[in-house]
Amino acid sequence: MEFGWWEKDDEGKKWQINVRFHGGNVVFSRKHGHHTSWEDIEGTDDQWDRLLSEAERRLPRRLMSTKEFNDLKSKRPQ
């Protein structure tokens, strides 16, 4: 399952964020512009909040099961 959004850093640079959730693994990636490669990053607290918010919106539409959502929540670092 994939999630994605855009965000700006402190310098005003726009980044495309992509999060892959498959087989119990959560991988955050980002890139800047069309001709750059994806780089894996550690998800910040704000990015985790955004990810869980995006996932929660998928529950009523049955695009994600409650079990998958709870599994994703359990992967968040403390």
mmCIF file of C-alpha atoms in Angstrom:
data_model
loop_
_atom_site.group_PDB
_atom_site.id
_atom_site.type_symbol
_atom_site.label_atom_id
_atom_site.label_comp_id
_atom_site.label_asym_id
_atom_site.label_seq_id
_atom_site.Cartn_x
_atom_site.Cartn_y
_atom_site.Cartn_z
ATOM 1 C CA MET A 1 0.000 0.000 0.000
ATOM 2 C CA GLU A 2 1.325 3.451 -0.852
ATOM 3 C CA PHE A 3 0.662 6.911 0.517
ATOM 4 C CA GLY A 4 1.970 10.186 -0.855
ATOM 5 C CA TRP A 5 1.873 13.946 -0.369
ATOM 6 C CA TRP A 6 3.950 17.098 -0.887
ATOM 7 C CA GLU A 7 5.632 19.167 1.830
ATOM 8 C CA LYS A 8 8.062 22.067 2.117
ATOM 9 C CA ASP A 9 11.171 22.118 4.280
ATOM 10 C CA ASP A 10 12.498 25.066 6.306
ATOM 11 C CA GLU A 11 14.315 26.476 3.258
ATOM 12 C CA GLY A 12 11.133 26.477 1.162
ATOM 13 C CA LYS A 13 12.187 23.475 -0.942
ATOM 14 C CA LYS A 14 9.254 21.337 -2.059
ATOM 15 C CA TRP A 15 9.564 17.560 -1.507
ATOM 16 C CA GLN A 16 7.388 14.717 -2.708
ATOM 17 C CA ILE A 17 6.932 12.219 0.147
ATOM 18 C CA ASN A 18 6.086 8.597 -0.557
ATOM 19 C CA VAL A 19 5.422 5.956 2.109
ATOM 20 C CA ARG A 20 5.292 2.248 1.287
ATOM 21 C CA PHE A 21 3.611 -0.126 3.747
ATOM 22 C CA HIS A 22 3.979 -3.772 2.771
ATOM 23 C CA GLY A 23 4.632 -6.947 4.700
ATOM 24 C CA GLY A 24 4.822 -5.119 8.004
ATOM 25 C CA ASN A 25 7.543 -2.734 6.784
ATOM 26 C CA VAL A 26 7.091 1.034 6.566
ATOM 27 C CA VAL A 27 9.507 2.897 4.274
ATOM 28 C CA PHE A 28 9.487 6.688 3.930
ATOM 29 C CA SER A 29 11.072 8.151 0.771
ATOM 30 C CA ARG A 30 11.363 11.623 -0.670
ATOM 31 C CA LYS A 31 12.492 13.346 -3.842
ATOM 32 C CA HIS A 32 12.819 16.876 -5.132
ATOM 33 C CA GLY A 33 11.913 17.468 -8.780
ATOM 34 C CA HIS A 34 11.255 15.107 -11.635
ATOM 35 C CA HIS A 35 14.821 14.152 -12.452
ATOM 36 C CA THR A 36 16.034 13.136 -9.019
ATOM 37 C CA SER A 37 16.057 9.704 -7.424
ATOM 38 C CA TRP A 38 14.020 8.658 -4.413
ATOM 39 C CA GLU A 39 15.993 8.664 -1.164
ATOM 40 C CA ASP A 40 14.859 6.687 1.872
ATOM 41 C CA ILE A 41 14.454 8.774 5.025
ATOM 42 C CA GLU A 42 13.421 8.312 8.638
ATOM 43 C CA GLY A 43 9.856 9.497 9.134
ATOM 44 C CA THR A 44 9.504 12.510 11.425
ATOM 45 C CA ASP A 45 6.728 12.813 14.008
ATOM 46 C CA ASP A 46 4.830 15.164 11.683
ATOM 47 C CA GLN A 47 5.161 12.708 8.793
ATOM 48 C CA TRP A 48 3.920 9.852 10.969
ATOM 49 C CA ASP A 49 0.960 11.994 12.043
ATOM 50 C CA ARG A 50 0.171 12.734 8.389
ATOM 51 C CA LEU A 51 0.540 9.047 7.431
ATOM 52 C CA LEU A 52 -1.846 7.869 10.151
ATOM 53 C CA SER A 53 -4.309 10.612 9.221
ATOM 54 C CA GLU A 54 -4.218 9.549 5.552
ATOM 55 C CA ALA A 55 -4.627 5.886 6.536
ATOM 56 C CA GLU A 56 -7.545 6.673 8.842
ATOM 57 C CA ARG A 57 -9.383 8.339 5.960
ATOM 58 C CA ARG A 58 -9.134 5.097 3.982
ATOM 59 C CA LEU A 59 -10.937 3.036 6.635
ATOM 60 C CA PRO A 60 -14.553 4.155 5.898
ATOM 61 C CA ARG A 61 -14.013 3.594 2.176
ATOM 62 C CA ARG A 62 -12.673 0.086 2.888
ATOM 63 C CA LEU A 63 -9.399 0.807 1.099
ATOM 64 C CA MET A 64 -7.636 -0.381 4.233
ATOM 65 C CA SER A 65 -8.767 -2.865 6.867
ATOM 66 C CA THR A 66 -8.852 -2.128 10.590
ATOM 67 C CA LYS A 67 -6.235 -4.851 11.100
ATOM 68 C CA GLU A 68 -3.870 -3.178 8.598
ATOM 69 C CA PHE A 69 -4.447 0.215 10.234
ATOM 70 C CA ASN A 70 -3.674 -1.146 13.710
ATOM 71 C CA ASP A 71 -0.564 -2.876 12.335
ATOM 72 C CA LEU A 72 0.579 0.418 10.791
ATOM 73 C CA LYS A 73 -0.003 2.285 14.086
ATOM 74 C CA SER A 74 2.079 -0.303 15.949
ATOM 75 C CA LYS A 75 5.062 0.343 13.639
ATOM 76 C CA ARG A 76 5.389 3.982 14.724
ATOM 77 C CA PRO A 77 8.576 4.491 16.757
ATOM 78 C CA GLN A 78 8.039 5.596 20.346
#
